[in-house]
Structures are given as C-alpha cells and as structure tokens.
C-alpha cells in the first residue's frame, strides 16, 4: 500500500506502521473472500464440500474404509495407533476421505443431469480413477463393457466409479468393467480362494482384484 502514498511518508514510522498493518488486513480479507468464492465451485471447494454433499443427499464428510493402505497413508506410528480400540479406529479422523475423493462423487451427481454419452461416461470414470477407459457396446445383449487401459489390479475409488456409472447409465443396459490385461488361470496360482472370496467372477476375470 505504500506505493500509493507520497514518498515523504517513508520517513514517518507511525504512518508506515499503520499502512503496513492495514495492508496485512486487506490481504487477509482478500484471501478470505477468494476462499469463500472457491466454495461455489466443486473443483476448488474445501470446507464447502459439506454443503454440496448435503444438497445432493450424500454422506457428509464421509470416512473411508479401514484398510492397511489407509493406515499407511496416514503416516501414523504404532504409538499413535495405541490410543485406539478396534471400535474407535473405524471412526478415526484420519479415515476422513480427502477432498480429492469427495469431489468426484459430487461431480457425478451434477453430471447425472446430463445426457449419458460415451464422453460423459469416460469423464465420469476418469474423475474417480484417474484412468482412461475404452467403451464397447454390445447392442444385441444390451451390455456395455468398460476396459481400463494400462491398469493392473483395482483402480483407486473403483467402487465409487461403479456406483456413479450405475446412477447415470440407462436402466435397460447391463455394464461390466475389466482391465485390458487378460487374466488366465495361471495368473491366479499365486493367491488363494479365500483371498478372492470378496470379488465377483466378472471382476476376477477382468483383472479387477487385489489379492
């Protein structure tokens, strides 16, 4: 703000101090205004995501599943984890889903009002998984197959992506997901039936399993 004042103010400590303090307050106010404006757009919203989730009837500030990966990503030590019981661990704050996972769910609801085209479906799946898919439509059997390109295992936020596709795809169409990598019986020799028990045959055949 000093740049807008005559130079002789530079020699007045009281005036320069007041000007500097006012500049700090203006900068803070401007940052808060920008922060509020960011909440009007899902792509940039942070604390405002809860309002978007409420509008669309979604779980507000949801927690993710308790998995080893979630614990590892939290960077907590064993000492930090000692304060939890198994019951309280499932409700721990570090399991709160990050903004980057909450935004695609909200955007999927927004896109639900669009005409469902291949581009809409590709963008929707990419917003969750970060992966491109090839889409093949079997018209005689009313089935759509989404093939993840260059992927091995289950993509991130795969369950959310499947759920979002189910909400926007026409109800008369069946759909399935698979990886471009073909899985053979030989690929399953390194695991057990118990490890695969939670997956459907279609997911295993499509390479969408982590076991």
Coordinates of N, CA and C in Angstrom, one line a residue:
X1 N 0.8 -1.2 0.0 CA 0.0 0.0 0.0 C 0.9 1.3 0.0
X2 N 2.1 1.1 0.4 CA 3.0 2.3 0.5 C 3.2 2.9 -0.9
X3 N 3.1 2.1 -2.0 CA 3.3 2.5 -3.3 C 2.3 3.6 -3.7
X4 N 1.2 3.6 -3.0 CA 0.1 4.6 -3.4 C 0.2 5.9 -2.6
X5 N 1.2 6.0 -1.7 CA 1.4 7.1 -0.9 C 2.6 8.0 -1.3
X6 N 2.5 9.3 -1.0 CA 3.7 10.1 -1.3 C 5.0 9.6 -0.6
X7 N 6.1 9.8 -1.2 CA 7.4 9.2 -0.6 C 7.7 9.7 0.8
X8 N 7.2 11.0 1.1 CA 7.7 11.5 2.4 C 7.1 10.7 3.6
X9 N 6.1 9.9 3.3 CA 5.5 9.0 4.4 C 6.5 7.9 4.8
X10 N 7.5 7.6 3.9 CA 8.5 6.6 4.3 C 9.3 7.1 5.5
X11 N 9.4 8.3 5.7 CA 10.2 8.9 6.9 C 9.3 9.0 8.1
X12 N 8.1 8.6 8.1 CA 7.2 8.7 9.3 C 6.9 7.3 9.8
X13 N 7.6 6.8 10.8 CA 7.4 5.4 11.3 C 6.0 5.1 11.7
X14 N 5.3 6.0 12.3 CA 3.9 5.8 12.7 C 3.0 5.5 11.5
X15 N 3.2 6.4 10.5 CA 2.4 6.2 9.3 C 2.7 5.0 8.5
X16 N 4.0 4.6 8.4 CA 4.3 3.4 7.7 C 3.8 2.1 8.5
X17 N 3.9 2.2 9.8 CA 3.4 1.1 10.6 C 1.9 0.9 10.4
X18 N 1.2 2.0 10.4 CA -0.3 1.9 10.2 C -0.6 1.3 8.8
X19 N 0.2 1.8 7.8 CA 0.0 1.4 6.4 C 0.3 -0.1 6.3
X20 N 1.3 -0.6 6.9 CA 1.7 -2.0 6.8 C 0.7 -2.9 7.5
X21 N 0.1 -2.4 8.6 CA -0.9 -3.3 9.3 C -2.2 -3.3 8.5
X22 N -2.5 -2.2 7.9 CA -3.7 -2.2 7.0 C -3.5 -3.0 5.8
X23 N -2.3 -3.1 5.3 CA -2.1 -3.9 4.1 C -2.2 -5.4 4.5
X24 N -1.8 -5.8 5.7 CA -1.9 -7.1 6.1 C -3.4 -7.5 6.2
X25 N -4.2 -6.6 6.8 CA -5.6 -6.9 7.0 C -6.3 -7.0 5.6
X26 N -5.9 -6.1 4.7 CA -6.6 -6.2 3.4 C -6.2 -7.5 2.6
X27 N -4.9 -7.9 2.8 CA -4.5 -9.1 2.2 C -5.3 -10.3 2.8
X28 N -5.4 -10.3 4.1 CA -6.1 -11.4 4.8 C -7.6 -11.4 4.3
X29 N -8.2 -10.2 4.2 CA -9.6 -10.1 3.8 C -9.8 -10.6 2.4
X30 N -8.8 -10.2 1.5 CA -8.9 -10.7 0.1 C -8.8 -12.2 0.0
X31 N -7.9 -12.8 0.8 CA -7.7 -14.2 0.8 C -9.0 -14.9 1.3
X32 N -9.7 -14.4 2.3 CA -10.9 -15.0 2.8 C -12.0 -14.9 1.8
X33 N -12.1 -13.7 1.1 CA -13.1 -13.6 0.0 C -12.8 -14.6 -1.1
X34 N -11.6 -14.8 -1.5 CA -11.2 -15.8 -2.5 C -11.6 -17.2 -2.0
X35 N -11.3 -17.4 -0.7 CA -11.7 -18.7 -0.2 C -13.2 -19.0 -0.2
X36 N -14.0 -18.0 0.1 CA -15.4 -18.2 0.0 C -15.9 -18.4 -1.4
X37 N -15.3 -17.7 -2.3 CA -15.6 -17.8 -3.8 C -15.3 -19.2 -4.3
X38 N -14.2 -19.8 -3.8 CA -13.8 -21.1 -4.2 C -14.8 -22.2 -3.8
X39 N -15.6 -21.9 -2.8 CA -16.6 -22.9 -2.4 C -17.8 -23.0 -3.3
X40 N -18.0 -22.0 -4.2 CA -19.1 -22.1 -5.2 C -18.8 -23.0 -6.3
X41 N -17.6 -23.6 -6.4 CA -17.2 -24.5 -7.5 C -16.7 -25.8 -6.8
X42 N -17.3 -26.9 -7.2 CA -16.9 -28.2 -6.6 C -15.4 -28.5 -6.8
X43 N -14.8 -28.1 -8.0 CA -13.4 -28.4 -8.3 C -12.5 -27.7 -7.3
X44 N -12.9 -26.6 -6.7 CA -12.0 -25.9 -5.8 C -12.5 -25.8 -4.4
X45 N -13.7 -26.3 -4.1 CA -14.2 -26.2 -2.8 C -13.5 -27.1 -1.8
X46 N -13.4 -26.6 -0.5 CA -12.8 -27.4 0.5 C -13.8 -27.6 1.7
X47 N -13.8 -26.6 2.6 CA -14.8 -26.7 3.7 C -16.3 -26.6 3.2
X48 N -16.5 -26.1 2.0 CA -17.8 -26.0 1.4 C -18.3 -27.3 0.8
X49 N -17.5 -28.3 0.7 CA -17.9 -29.6 0.1 C -19.1 -30.2 1.0
X50 N -19.1 -30.0 2.3 CA -20.1 -30.5 3.1 C -21.5 -30.0 2.7
X51 N -21.5 -28.7 2.3 CA -22.8 -28.1 1.8 C -23.2 -28.8 0.5
X52 N -22.3 -29.0 -0.4 CA -22.6 -29.7 -1.7 C -23.1 -31.1 -1.4
X53 N -22.5 -31.8 -0.5 CA -22.9 -33.2 -0.1 C -24.3 -33.1 0.4
X54 N -24.6 -32.1 1.2 CA -25.9 -32.0 1.8 C -27.0 -31.8 0.7
X55 N -26.7 -30.9 -0.3 CA -27.6 -30.6 -1.3 C -28.0 -31.9 -2.1
X56 N -27.0 -32.8 -2.4 CA -27.2 -34.0 -3.2 C -27.6 -35.2 -2.3
X57 N -27.8 -35.0 -1.0 CA -28.1 -36.1 -0.2 C -27.0 -37.2 0.0
X58 N -25.8 -36.7 -0.1 CA -24.6 -37.6 0.1 C -24.2 -37.6 1.5
X59 N -23.5 -38.7 1.9 CA -22.9 -38.7 3.3 C -22.0 -37.5 3.4
X60 N -22.1 -36.7 4.5 CA -21.4 -35.5 4.7 C -20.0 -35.8 5.4
X61 N -19.0 -35.3 4.7 CA -17.6 -35.6 5.2 C -17.4 -37.0 5.6
X62 N -17.6 -37.9 4.7 CA -17.6 -39.4 5.0 C -16.2 -39.9 5.3
X63 N -16.2 -41.0 6.0 CA -14.9 -41.7 6.2 C -14.8 -42.9 5.2
X64 N -13.5 -43.2 4.9 CA -13.3 -44.3 4.0 C -13.2 -45.6 4.8
X65 N -13.0 -46.7 4.1 CA -12.9 -47.9 4.8 C -11.6 -48.1 5.6
X66 N -11.6 -48.8 6.6 CA -10.4 -49.1 7.4 C -9.6 -50.2 6.7
X67 N -8.5 -49.8 6.1 CA -7.7 -50.8 5.4 C -6.2 -50.5 5.8
X68 N -5.4 -51.5 5.5 CA -3.9 -51.2 5.7 C -3.4 -50.1 4.9
X69 N -3.9 -49.9 3.7 CA -3.5 -48.8 2.9 C -3.8 -47.5 3.5
X70 N -5.1 -47.4 4.1 CA -5.5 -46.2 4.7 C -4.6 -45.8 5.9
X71 N -4.3 -46.8 6.7 CA -3.4 -46.6 7.8 C -2.0 -46.2 7.4
X72 N -1.5 -46.8 6.4 CA -0.1 -46.5 5.9 C -0.1 -45.0 5.3
X73 N -1.2 -44.6 4.6 CA -1.3 -43.3 4.0 C -1.4 -42.2 5.1
X74 N -1.8 -42.6 6.3 CA -2.0 -41.6 7.4 C -0.7 -41.2 8.0
X75 N 0.4 -42.0 7.8 CA 1.7 -41.7 8.4 C 1.7 -41.8 9.9
X76 N 0.7 -42.5 10.5 CA 0.7 -42.6 11.9 C 1.7 -43.7 12.3
X77 N 2.3 -43.6 13.5 CA 3.2 -44.6 14.1 C 2.4 -45.6 14.9
X78 N 3.0 -46.7 15.3 CA 2.3 -47.6 16.2 C 1.9 -47.0 17.5
X79 N 2.8 -46.1 18.0 CA 2.5 -45.4 19.2 C 1.2 -44.5 19.0
X80 N 1.0 -43.9 17.9 CA -0.2 -43.1 17.7 C -1.4 -44.0 17.6
X81 N -1.3 -45.2 17.1 CA -2.4 -46.1 17.0 C -2.8 -46.7 18.3
X82 N -1.9 -46.7 19.3 CA -2.2 -47.3 20.6 C -3.4 -46.7 21.3
X83 N -3.7 -45.4 21.0 CA -4.8 -44.7 21.7 C -6.2 -45.2 21.2
X84 N -6.2 -46.0 20.1 CA -7.5 -46.5 19.5 C -7.8 -47.9 19.9
X85 N -9.1 -48.2 20.1 CA -9.6 -49.6 20.1 C -10.0 -50.0 18.7
X86 N -10.4 -51.2 18.4 CA -10.8 -51.6 17.1 C -12.1 -50.8 16.8
X87 N -13.0 -50.6 17.8 CA -14.2 -49.8 17.5 C -14.0 -48.4 17.2
X88 N -13.1 -47.7 17.9 CA -12.8 -46.3 17.7 C -11.9 -46.1 16.5
X89 N -11.2 -47.1 16.1 CA -10.3 -46.9 15.0 C -11.1 -46.8 13.7
X90 N -12.2 -47.4 13.6 CA -13.1 -47.3 12.4 C -13.7 -45.9 12.3
X91 N -13.7 -45.1 13.4 CA -14.3 -43.8 13.4 C -13.2 -42.7 13.5
X92 N -11.9 -43.1 13.3 CA -10.8 -42.2 13.5 C -10.9 -41.1 12.4
X93 N -10.4 -39.9 12.8 CA -10.5 -38.8 11.9 C -9.6 -38.9 10.7
X94 N -8.5 -39.7 10.8 CA -7.6 -39.9 9.7 C -8.2 -40.7 8.5
X95 N -9.4 -41.3 8.8 CA -10.1 -42.1 7.8 C -11.0 -41.2 7.0
X96 N -11.1 -39.9 7.4 CA -11.9 -39.0 6.6 C -11.4 -38.9 5.1
X97 N -12.3 -39.0 4.2 CA -11.9 -39.1 2.8 C -11.4 -37.7 2.4
X98 N -10.3 -37.6 1.7 CA -9.7 -36.4 1.3 C -10.6 -35.6 0.3
X99 N -10.4 -34.4 0.1 CA -11.1 -33.6 -0.8 C -11.1 -34.2 -2.2
X100 N -9.9 -34.7 -2.6 CA -9.8 -35.2 -4.0 C -10.7 -36.5 -4.2
X101 N -11.1 -37.1 -3.2 CA -12.0 -38.3 -3.3 C -13.5 -37.8 -3.2
X102 N -13.7 -36.8 -2.4 CA -15.1 -36.3 -2.3 C -15.6 -35.6 -3.5
X103 N -14.8 -34.8 -4.1 CA -15.2 -34.0 -5.3 C -15.8 -34.8 -6.4
X104 N -15.1 -35.9 -6.8 CA -15.7 -36.7 -7.9 C -17.1 -37.3 -7.6
X105 N -17.4 -37.6 -6.4 CA -18.7 -38.1 -6.0 C -19.8 -37.0 -6.3
X106 N -19.4 -35.8 -5.9 CA -20.4 -34.7 -6.0 C -20.5 -34.3 -7.5
X107 N -19.4 -34.3 -8.2 CA -19.4 -34.0 -9.7 C -20.3 -35.1 -10.4
X108 N -20.2 -36.3 -9.9 CA -21.0 -37.4 -10.6 C -22.5 -37.1 -10.4
X109 N -22.9 -36.5 -9.3 CA -24.3 -36.2 -9.1 C -24.7 -35.0 -10.0
X110 N -23.7 -34.1 -10.2 CA -24.0 -33.0 -11.1 C -24.1 -33.5 -12.6
X111 N -23.3 -34.4 -12.9 CA -23.3 -34.9 -14.3 C -24.5 -35.8 -14.5
X112 N -25.2 -36.2 -13.5 CA -26.3 -37.1 -13.6 C -27.5 -36.4 -14.4
X113 N -27.4 -35.1 -14.5 CA -28.5 -34.4 -15.2 C -28.2 -34.3 -16.7
X114 N -27.0 -34.7 -17.1 CA -26.6 -34.6 -18.5 C -27.1 -35.8 -19.3
X115 N -27.1 -35.6 -20.6 CA -27.4 -36.8 -21.4 C -26.2 -37.8 -21.3
X116 N -26.5 -39.0 -21.1 CA -25.4 -40.0 -20.9 C -24.8 -40.4 -22.3
X117 N -23.7 -39.8 -22.6 CA -22.9 -40.2 -23.8 C -21.6 -40.9 -23.4
X118 N -20.9 -41.4 -24.4 CA -19.6 -42.1 -24.1 C -18.7 -41.1 -23.4
X119 N -18.7 -39.8 -23.9 CA -17.8 -38.9 -23.3 C -18.1 -38.6 -21.9
X120 N -19.4 -38.5 -21.6 CA -19.8 -38.3 -20.2 C -19.3 -39.4 -19.3
X121 N -19.5 -40.6 -19.8 CA -19.1 -41.8 -19.0 C -17.6 -41.9 -18.8
X122 N -16.8 -41.6 -19.9 CA -15.4 -41.6 -19.8 C -14.9 -40.5 -18.8
X123 N -15.5 -39.3 -18.9 CA -15.1 -38.3 -17.9 C -15.4 -38.6 -16.5
X124 N -16.6 -39.3 -16.4 CA -17.0 -39.7 -15.0 C -16.1 -40.7 -14.4
X125 N -15.8 -41.7 -15.2 CA -14.9 -42.7 -14.6 C -13.5 -42.2 -14.4
X126 N -13.0 -41.3 -15.3 CA -11.7 -40.7 -15.1 C -11.6 -39.8 -13.9
X127 N -12.7 -39.2 -13.5 CA -12.8 -38.3 -12.4 C -12.6 -39.0 -11.1
X128 N -13.0 -40.3 -11.1 CA -12.8 -41.1 -9.9 C -11.5 -41.9 -9.9
X129 N -11.1 -42.5 -11.0 CA -10.0 -43.4 -11.0 C -8.7 -42.8 -11.6
X130 N -8.9 -41.7 -12.3 CA -7.7 -41.1 -13.0 C -7.3 -41.9 -14.2
X131 N -8.1 -42.8 -14.7 CA -7.7 -43.7 -15.8 C -8.6 -43.5 -16.9
X132 N -8.1 -43.8 -18.1 CA -8.9 -43.7 -19.3 C -9.5 -45.1 -19.6
X133 N -10.7 -45.2 -20.2 CA -11.3 -46.4 -20.5 C -11.7 -46.5 -22.0
X134 N -11.7 -47.7 -22.5 CA -12.3 -48.0 -23.8 C -13.8 -48.5 -23.5
X135 N -14.7 -48.0 -24.3 CA -16.1 -48.4 -24.1 C -16.6 -49.2 -25.3
X136 N -17.1 -50.4 -25.1 CA -17.6 -51.2 -26.1 C -19.1 -51.5 -25.8
X137 N -20.0 -51.3 -26.8 CA -21.4 -51.6 -26.6 C -21.8 -52.8 -27.3
X138 N -22.4 -53.8 -26.6 CA -22.9 -55.0 -27.3 C -24.4 -54.8 -27.4
X139 N -24.8 -54.2 -28.5 CA -26.2 -53.8 -28.7 C -27.2 -55.0 -28.6
X140 N -26.9 -56.1 -29.2 CA -27.8 -57.3 -29.2 C -28.1 -57.7 -27.7
X141 N -27.1 -57.6 -26.9 CA -27.2 -58.1 -25.5 C -27.4 -57.0 -24.5
X142 N -27.5 -55.7 -25.0 CA -27.7 -54.6 -24.1 C -26.7 -54.5 -23.0
X143 N -25.4 -54.6 -23.4 CA -24.3 -54.7 -22.4 C -23.3 -53.7 -22.8
X144 N -22.7 -52.9 -21.8 CA -21.6 -52.0 -22.0 C -20.4 -52.5 -21.2
X145 N -19.3 -52.6 -21.9 CA -18.1 -53.0 -21.3 C -17.1 -51.9 -21.2
X146 N -16.6 -51.6 -20.0 CA -15.6 -50.5 -19.8 C -14.3 -51.2 -19.5
X147 N -13.3 -50.9 -20.4 CA -12.0 -51.5 -20.3 C -10.9 -50.5 -19.8
X148 N -10.3 -50.7 -18.7 CA -9.3 -49.8 -18.2 C -8.0 -50.1 -19.0
X149 N -7.4 -49.0 -19.5 CA -6.2 -49.1 -20.3 C -5.0 -49.0 -19.4
X150 N -4.0 -49.8 -19.6 CA -2.7 -49.7 -18.9 C -3.0 -49.7 -17.4
X151 N -3.8 -50.7 -16.9 CA -4.0 -50.8 -15.5 C -3.9 -52.2 -15.0
X152 N -3.4 -52.4 -13.8 CA -3.3 -53.7 -13.2 C -3.9 -53.7 -11.8
X153 N -4.8 -54.6 -11.5 CA -5.4 -54.5 -10.2 C -6.7 -53.6 -10.2
X154 N -7.1 -53.3 -9.0 CA -8.3 -52.5 -8.8 C -7.9 -51.0 -8.8
X155 N -8.5 -50.2 -9.6 CA -8.2 -48.7 -9.6 C -8.6 -48.1 -8.3
X156 N -8.1 -47.0 -8.0 CA -8.5 -46.2 -6.9 C -9.9 -45.7 -7.1
X157 N -10.7 -45.7 -6.0 CA -12.1 -45.3 -6.0 C -12.9 -46.0 -7.0
X158 N -12.6 -47.3 -7.2 CA -13.3 -48.1 -8.2 C -14.7 -48.3 -7.8
X159 N -15.0 -48.6 -6.5 CA -16.4 -48.8 -6.0 C -17.2 -47.6 -6.3
X160 N -16.6 -46.4 -6.0 CA -17.4 -45.1 -6.3 C -17.7 -45.0 -7.7
X161 N -16.7 -45.3 -8.6 CA -16.9 -45.2 -10.0 C -18.0 -46.1 -10.5
X162 N -18.0 -47.3 -10.0 CA -19.1 -48.3 -10.4 C -20.4 -47.8 -10.0
X163 N -20.5 -47.2 -8.8 CA -21.7 -46.7 -8.3 C -22.2 -45.5 -9.1
X164 N -21.3 -44.6 -9.4 CA -21.7 -43.4 -10.2 C -22.2 -43.8 -11.6
X165 N -21.5 -44.8 -12.2 CA -21.9 -45.2 -13.6 C -23.3 -45.8 -13.5
X166 N -23.6 -46.6 -12.4 CA -24.9 -47.2 -12.3 C -26.0 -46.2 -12.1
X167 N -25.6 -45.0 -11.6 CA -26.7 -44.0 -11.4 C -27.0 -43.2 -12.7
X168 N -26.1 -43.2 -13.7 CA -26.3 -42.4 -14.9 C -26.6 -43.2 -16.1
X169 N -26.2 -44.5 -16.1 CA -26.3 -45.2 -17.3 C -27.8 -45.6 -17.5
X170 N -28.3 -45.7 -18.7 CA -29.7 -46.1 -18.9 C -30.0 -47.5 -18.2
X171 N -31.2 -47.5 -17.6 CA -31.5 -48.7 -16.7 C -31.6 -50.0 -17.5
X172 N -31.9 -50.0 -18.8 CA -32.0 -51.2 -19.5 C -30.7 -51.8 -20.0
X173 N -29.6 -51.1 -19.6 CA -28.2 -51.6 -20.0 C -27.5 -52.2 -18.9
X174 N -27.0 -53.4 -19.1 CA -26.0 -54.0 -18.1 C -24.6 -53.5 -18.4
X175 N -23.8 -53.5 -17.4 CA -22.4 -53.0 -17.6 C -21.4 -53.8 -16.8
X176 N -20.2 -53.8 -17.3 CA -19.1 -54.5 -16.6 C -17.8 -53.8 -16.8
X177 N -16.9 -54.0 -15.9 CA -15.6 -53.4 -16.0 C -14.5 -54.5 -16.1
X178 N -13.4 -54.2 -16.8 CA -12.3 -55.1 -16.9 C -11.0 -54.3 -17.2
X179 N -9.9 -54.9 -17.0 CA -8.6 -54.4 -17.4 C -8.3 -54.9 -18.8
X180 N -7.5 -54.1 -19.5 CA -7.0 -54.5 -20.8 C -6.2 -55.8 -20.7
X181 N -5.5 -56.0 -19.6 CA -4.7 -57.1 -19.3 C -5.5 -58.3 -19.1
X182 N -5.4 -59.4 -19.9 CA -6.2 -60.6 -19.8 C -5.6 -61.5 -18.7
X183 N -6.5 -61.9 -17.8 CA -6.2 -62.8 -16.7 C -6.5 -64.2 -17.0
X184 N -5.5 -65.1 -16.8 CA -5.7 -66.5 -17.1 C -5.6 -67.2 -15.7
X185 N -6.0 -68.5 -15.8 CA -5.9 -69.3 -14.5 C -4.5 -69.4 -13.9
X186 N -3.5 -69.3 -14.8 CA -2.2 -69.3 -14.3 C -1.8 -68.1 -13.5
X187 N -2.5 -67.0 -13.8 CA -2.3 -65.7 -13.0 C -2.8 -65.8 -11.6
X188 N -3.7 -66.8 -11.3 CA -4.3 -66.9 -10.0 C -3.6 -67.9 -9.1
X189 N -2.5 -68.5 -9.6 CA -1.9 -69.6 -8.8 C -1.2 -69.0 -7.6
X190 N -0.9 -67.7 -7.6 CA -0.1 -67.1 -6.5 C -1.0 -66.7 -5.4
X191 N -2.3 -66.9 -5.5 CA -3.2 -66.5 -4.4 C -4.1 -67.7 -4.1
X192 N -5.1 -67.4 -3.2 CA -6.0 -68.5 -2.7 C -7.4 -68.1 -2.9
X193 N -8.3 -69.1 -2.8 CA -9.7 -68.8 -2.9 C -10.2 -67.9 -1.8
X194 N -9.6 -68.0 -0.6 CA -10.0 -67.1 0.5 C -9.7 -65.7 0.1
X195 N -8.6 -65.4 -0.5 CA -8.2 -64.0 -0.8 C -9.2 -63.5 -1.9
X196 N -9.7 -64.3 -2.7 CA -10.6 -63.9 -3.8 C -12.0 -63.9 -3.5
X197 N -12.4 -64.3 -2.2 CA -13.8 -64.6 -1.9 C -14.6 -63.3 -2.0
X198 N -14.0 -62.1 -1.8 CA -14.8 -60.9 -1.9 C -15.0 -60.3 -3.2
X199 N -14.5 -61.0 -4.3 CA -14.6 -60.5 -5.6 C -15.6 -61.3 -6.5
X200 N -16.2 -60.7 -7.4 CA -17.1 -61.4 -8.3 C -16.3 -62.1 -9.4
X201 N -16.9 -63.1 -10.0 CA -16.2 -63.8 -11.1 C -15.8 -62.8 -12.2
X202 N -16.8 -61.9 -12.5 CA -16.5 -60.9 -13.6 C -15.3 -60.1 -13.3
X203 N -15.2 -59.6 -12.0 CA -14.1 -58.8 -11.6 C -12.8 -59.5 -11.7
X204 N -12.8 -60.8 -11.2 CA -11.5 -61.6 -11.3 C -11.1 -61.8 -12.8
X205 N -12.1 -62.2 -13.6 CA -11.8 -62.4 -15.0 C -11.3 -61.1 -15.7
X206 N -11.8 -60.0 -15.2 CA -11.4 -58.7 -15.8 C -10.1 -58.2 -15.2
X207 N -9.5 -58.9 -14.2 CA -8.3 -58.5 -13.6 C -8.5 -57.4 -12.5
X208 N -9.7 -57.2 -12.1 CA -10.0 -56.2 -11.1 C -10.0 -56.8 -9.7
X209 N -8.9 -57.2 -9.3 CA -8.8 -57.8 -7.9 C -7.4 -57.5 -7.4
X210 N -7.3 -57.4 -6.1 CA -6.0 -57.2 -5.4 C -5.9 -58.3 -4.4
X211 N -5.2 -59.4 -4.7 CA -5.1 -60.5 -3.8 C -3.8 -61.3 -4.2

